[in-house]
mmCIF file of C-alpha atoms in Angstrom:
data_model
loop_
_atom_site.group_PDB
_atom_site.id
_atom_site.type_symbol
_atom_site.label_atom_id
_atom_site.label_comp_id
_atom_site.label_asym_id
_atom_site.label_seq_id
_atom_site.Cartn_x
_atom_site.Cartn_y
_atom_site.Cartn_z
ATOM 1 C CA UNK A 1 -65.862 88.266 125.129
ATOM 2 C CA UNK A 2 -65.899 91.787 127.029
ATOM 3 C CA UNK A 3 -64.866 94.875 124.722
ATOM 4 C CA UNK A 4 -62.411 96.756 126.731
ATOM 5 C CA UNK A 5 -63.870 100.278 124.772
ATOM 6 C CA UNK A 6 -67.144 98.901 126.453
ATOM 7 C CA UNK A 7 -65.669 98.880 130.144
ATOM 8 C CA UNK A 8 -63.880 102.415 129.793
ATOM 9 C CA UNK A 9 -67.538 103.593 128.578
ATOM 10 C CA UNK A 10 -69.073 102.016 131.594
ATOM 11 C CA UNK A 11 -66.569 103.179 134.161
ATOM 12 C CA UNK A 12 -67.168 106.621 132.445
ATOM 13 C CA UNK A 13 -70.118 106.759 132.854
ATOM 14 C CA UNK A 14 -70.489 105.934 136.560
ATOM 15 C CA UNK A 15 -67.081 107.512 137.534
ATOM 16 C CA UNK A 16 -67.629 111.001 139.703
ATOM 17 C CA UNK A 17 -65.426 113.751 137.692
ATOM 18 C CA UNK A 18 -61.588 114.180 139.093
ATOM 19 C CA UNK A 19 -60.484 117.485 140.200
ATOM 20 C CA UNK A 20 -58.429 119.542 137.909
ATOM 21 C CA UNK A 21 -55.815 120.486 140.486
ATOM 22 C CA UNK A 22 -52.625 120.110 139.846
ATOM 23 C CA UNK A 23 -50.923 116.935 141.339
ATOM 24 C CA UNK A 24 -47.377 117.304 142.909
ATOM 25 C CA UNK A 25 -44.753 114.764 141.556
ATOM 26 C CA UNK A 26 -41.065 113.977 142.314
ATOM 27 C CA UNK A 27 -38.415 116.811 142.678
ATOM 28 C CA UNK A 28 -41.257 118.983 143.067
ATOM 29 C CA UNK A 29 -42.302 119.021 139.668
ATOM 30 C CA UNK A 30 -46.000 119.938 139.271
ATOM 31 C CA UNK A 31 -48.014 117.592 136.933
ATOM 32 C CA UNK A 32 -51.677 118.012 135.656
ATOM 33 C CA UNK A 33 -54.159 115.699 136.863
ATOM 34 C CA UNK A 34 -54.886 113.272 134.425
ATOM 35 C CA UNK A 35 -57.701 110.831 134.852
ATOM 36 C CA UNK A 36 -58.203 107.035 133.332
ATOM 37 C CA UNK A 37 -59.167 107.573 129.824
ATOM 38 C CA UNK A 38 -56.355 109.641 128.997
ATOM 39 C CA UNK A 39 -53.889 107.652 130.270
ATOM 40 C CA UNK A 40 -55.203 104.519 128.268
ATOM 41 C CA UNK A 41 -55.092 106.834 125.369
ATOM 42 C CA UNK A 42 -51.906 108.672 125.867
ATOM 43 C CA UNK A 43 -50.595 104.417 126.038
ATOM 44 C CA UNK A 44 -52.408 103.949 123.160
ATOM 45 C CA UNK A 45 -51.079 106.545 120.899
ATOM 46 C CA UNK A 46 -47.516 105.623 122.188
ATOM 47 C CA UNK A 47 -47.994 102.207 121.147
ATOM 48 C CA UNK A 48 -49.293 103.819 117.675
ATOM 49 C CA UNK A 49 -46.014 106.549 117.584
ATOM 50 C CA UNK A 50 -43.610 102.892 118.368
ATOM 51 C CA UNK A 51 -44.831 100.409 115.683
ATOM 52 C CA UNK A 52 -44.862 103.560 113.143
ATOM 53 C CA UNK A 53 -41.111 104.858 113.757
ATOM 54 C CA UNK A 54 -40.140 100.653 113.979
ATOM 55 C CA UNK A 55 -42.054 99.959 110.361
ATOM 56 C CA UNK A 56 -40.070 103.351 109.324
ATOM 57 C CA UNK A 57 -36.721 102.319 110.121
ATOM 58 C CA UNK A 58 -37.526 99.085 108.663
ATOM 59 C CA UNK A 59 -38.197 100.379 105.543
ATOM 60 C CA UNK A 60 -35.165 102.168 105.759
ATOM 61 C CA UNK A 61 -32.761 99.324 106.366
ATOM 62 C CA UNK A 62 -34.573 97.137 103.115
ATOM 63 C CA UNK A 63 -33.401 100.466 101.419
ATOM 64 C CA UNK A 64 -29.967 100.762 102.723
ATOM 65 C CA UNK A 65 -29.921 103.560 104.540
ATOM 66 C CA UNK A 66 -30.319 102.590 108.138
ATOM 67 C CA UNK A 67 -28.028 100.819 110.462
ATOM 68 C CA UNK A 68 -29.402 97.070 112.256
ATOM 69 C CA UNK A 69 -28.727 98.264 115.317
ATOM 70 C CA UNK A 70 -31.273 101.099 114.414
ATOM 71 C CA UNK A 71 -33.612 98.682 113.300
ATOM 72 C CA UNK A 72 -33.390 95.942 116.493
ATOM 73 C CA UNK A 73 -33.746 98.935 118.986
ATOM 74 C CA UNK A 74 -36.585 99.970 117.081
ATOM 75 C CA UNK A 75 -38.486 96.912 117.061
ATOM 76 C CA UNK A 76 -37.415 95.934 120.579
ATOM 77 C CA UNK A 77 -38.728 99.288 122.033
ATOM 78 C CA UNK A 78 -42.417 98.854 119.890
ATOM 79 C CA UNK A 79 -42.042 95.182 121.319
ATOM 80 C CA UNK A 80 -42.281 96.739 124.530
ATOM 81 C CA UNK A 81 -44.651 99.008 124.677
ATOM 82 C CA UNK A 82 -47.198 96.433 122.578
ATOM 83 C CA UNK A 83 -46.171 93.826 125.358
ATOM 84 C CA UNK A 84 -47.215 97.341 128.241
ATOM 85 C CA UNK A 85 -50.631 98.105 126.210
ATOM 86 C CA UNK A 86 -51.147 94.352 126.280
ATOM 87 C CA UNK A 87 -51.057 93.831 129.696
ATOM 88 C CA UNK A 88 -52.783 97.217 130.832
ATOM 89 C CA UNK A 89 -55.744 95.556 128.779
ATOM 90 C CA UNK A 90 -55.326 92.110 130.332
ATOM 91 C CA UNK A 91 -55.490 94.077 133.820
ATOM 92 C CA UNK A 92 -58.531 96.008 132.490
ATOM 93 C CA UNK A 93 -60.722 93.772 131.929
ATOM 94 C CA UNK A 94 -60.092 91.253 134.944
ATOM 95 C CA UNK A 95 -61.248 94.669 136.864
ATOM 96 C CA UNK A 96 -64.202 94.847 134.864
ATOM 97 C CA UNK A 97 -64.939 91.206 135.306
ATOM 98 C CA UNK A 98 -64.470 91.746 138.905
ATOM 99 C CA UNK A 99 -66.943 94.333 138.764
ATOM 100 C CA UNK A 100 -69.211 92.123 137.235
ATOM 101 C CA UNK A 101 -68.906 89.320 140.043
ATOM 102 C CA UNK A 102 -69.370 91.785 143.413
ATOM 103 C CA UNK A 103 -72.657 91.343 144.687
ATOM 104 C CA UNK A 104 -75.182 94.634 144.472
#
Protein backbone atom coordinates (compact mmCIF):
# COMPACT_ATOMS: atom_id res chain seq x y z
CA UNK A 1 0.00 0.00 0.00
CA UNK A 2 1.65 3.48 -1.09
CA UNK A 3 0.77 6.51 1.35
CA UNK A 4 -0.22 9.26 -0.90
CA UNK A 5 1.38 11.93 2.05
CA UNK A 6 4.52 9.73 1.20
CA UNK A 7 4.46 10.52 -2.70
CA UNK A 8 3.70 14.40 -2.23
CA UNK A 9 6.89 14.22 0.23
CA UNK A 10 8.88 12.51 -2.43
CA UNK A 11 7.83 14.65 -5.35
CA UNK A 12 8.72 17.54 -2.91
CA UNK A 13 11.55 16.76 -2.38
CA UNK A 14 12.93 16.20 -5.89
CA UNK A 15 10.64 18.87 -7.51
CA UNK A 16 12.83 22.18 -8.70
CA UNK A 17 10.92 25.30 -6.96
CA UNK A 18 8.07 27.07 -9.33
CA UNK A 19 8.37 30.64 -10.06
CA UNK A 20 6.29 33.03 -8.14
CA UNK A 21 5.09 34.99 -11.15
CA UNK A 22 1.91 35.61 -11.59
CA UNK A 23 0.02 33.30 -14.10
CA UNK A 24 -2.52 34.93 -16.56
CA UNK A 25 -6.04 33.26 -16.58
CA UNK A 26 -9.30 33.78 -18.54
CA UNK A 27 -10.78 37.33 -19.13
CA UNK A 28 -7.50 38.50 -18.23
CA UNK A 29 -7.72 37.89 -14.73
CA UNK A 30 -4.29 37.53 -13.07
CA UNK A 31 -3.93 34.46 -10.73
CA UNK A 32 -0.97 33.56 -8.36
CA UNK A 33 1.05 30.69 -9.19
CA UNK A 34 0.19 27.94 -7.16
CA UNK A 35 2.20 24.78 -7.18
CA UNK A 36 1.09 20.90 -6.35
CA UNK A 37 0.89 20.78 -2.68
CA UNK A 38 -1.35 23.56 -2.35
CA UNK A 39 -3.67 22.59 -4.66
CA UNK A 40 -4.04 19.03 -3.00
CA UNK A 41 -4.51 20.99 0.12
CA UNK A 42 -6.69 23.79 -0.95
CA UNK A 43 -8.98 20.22 -2.32
CA UNK A 44 -8.47 18.93 0.82
CA UNK A 45 -9.73 21.60 3.04
CA UNK A 46 -12.74 22.00 0.58
CA UNK A 47 -13.60 18.53 1.04
CA UNK A 48 -13.19 19.32 4.99
CA UNK A 49 -15.42 22.94 4.61
CA UNK A 50 -18.31 20.34 2.45
CA UNK A 51 -18.82 17.36 4.85
CA UNK A 52 -18.81 20.09 7.84
CA UNK A 53 -21.61 22.57 6.39
CA UNK A 54 -23.55 18.94 5.08
CA UNK A 55 -23.27 17.35 8.90
CA UNK A 56 -24.48 21.09 9.93
CA UNK A 57 -27.50 21.27 7.98
CA UNK A 58 -28.16 17.83 8.96
CA UNK A 59 -28.28 18.55 12.33
CA UNK A 60 -30.44 21.23 11.56
CA UNK A 61 -33.17 19.38 9.72
CA UNK A 62 -33.26 16.44 12.88
CA UNK A 63 -33.99 19.80 14.76
CA UNK A 64 -36.54 21.30 12.56
CA UNK A 65 -35.19 24.12 11.39
CA UNK A 66 -33.85 23.40 7.96
CA UNK A 67 -35.59 22.68 4.76
CA UNK A 68 -34.77 18.87 2.78
CA UNK A 69 -33.99 20.49 -0.06
CA UNK A 70 -31.24 22.26 2.10
CA UNK A 71 -30.19 19.13 3.38
CA UNK A 72 -30.03 16.91 -0.20
CA UNK A 73 -28.04 19.84 -1.85
CA UNK A 74 -25.86 19.73 0.98
CA UNK A 75 -25.00 16.23 0.98
CA UNK A 76 -25.01 15.98 -2.81
CA UNK A 77 -22.41 18.84 -3.13
CA UNK A 78 -19.96 17.05 -0.10
CA UNK A 79 -20.81 13.84 -2.26
CA UNK A 80 -19.06 15.53 -4.89
CA UNK A 81 -16.26 16.91 -3.88
CA UNK A 82 -15.40 13.48 -1.65
CA UNK A 83 -16.08 11.60 -5.05
CA UNK A 84 -13.19 14.84 -6.76
CA UNK A 85 -10.61 14.28 -3.69
CA UNK A 86 -11.15 10.58 -4.32
CA UNK A 87 -10.19 10.43 -7.64
CA UNK A 88 -7.33 13.17 -7.53
CA UNK A 89 -5.83 10.46 -5.04
CA UNK A 90 -6.61 7.49 -7.28
CA UNK A 91 -4.72 9.61 -10.11
CA UNK A 92 -1.92 10.33 -7.59
CA UNK A 93 -0.76 7.46 -6.83
CA UNK A 94 -0.98 5.57 -10.33
CA UNK A 95 1.66 8.59 -11.12
CA UNK A 96 3.67 7.62 -8.32
CA UNK A 97 3.49 3.99 -9.22
CA UNK A 98 4.45 4.98 -12.62
CA UNK A 99 7.33 6.61 -11.24
CA UNK A 100 8.24 3.66 -9.56
CA UNK A 101 8.17 1.37 -12.82
CA UNK A 102 10.42 3.85 -15.35
CA UNK A 103 13.69 2.49 -15.64
CA UNK A 104 16.78 4.76 -14.05
Amino acid sequence: MINPADAVAAYNQHATPVPSAPQVGAGDAVLPARNFTEVLRGAAEEMVQANQVAEKVGMEAVAGRAELTDVVTALAHAESTLQTVVTVRDKMIQAYQEILRMPI
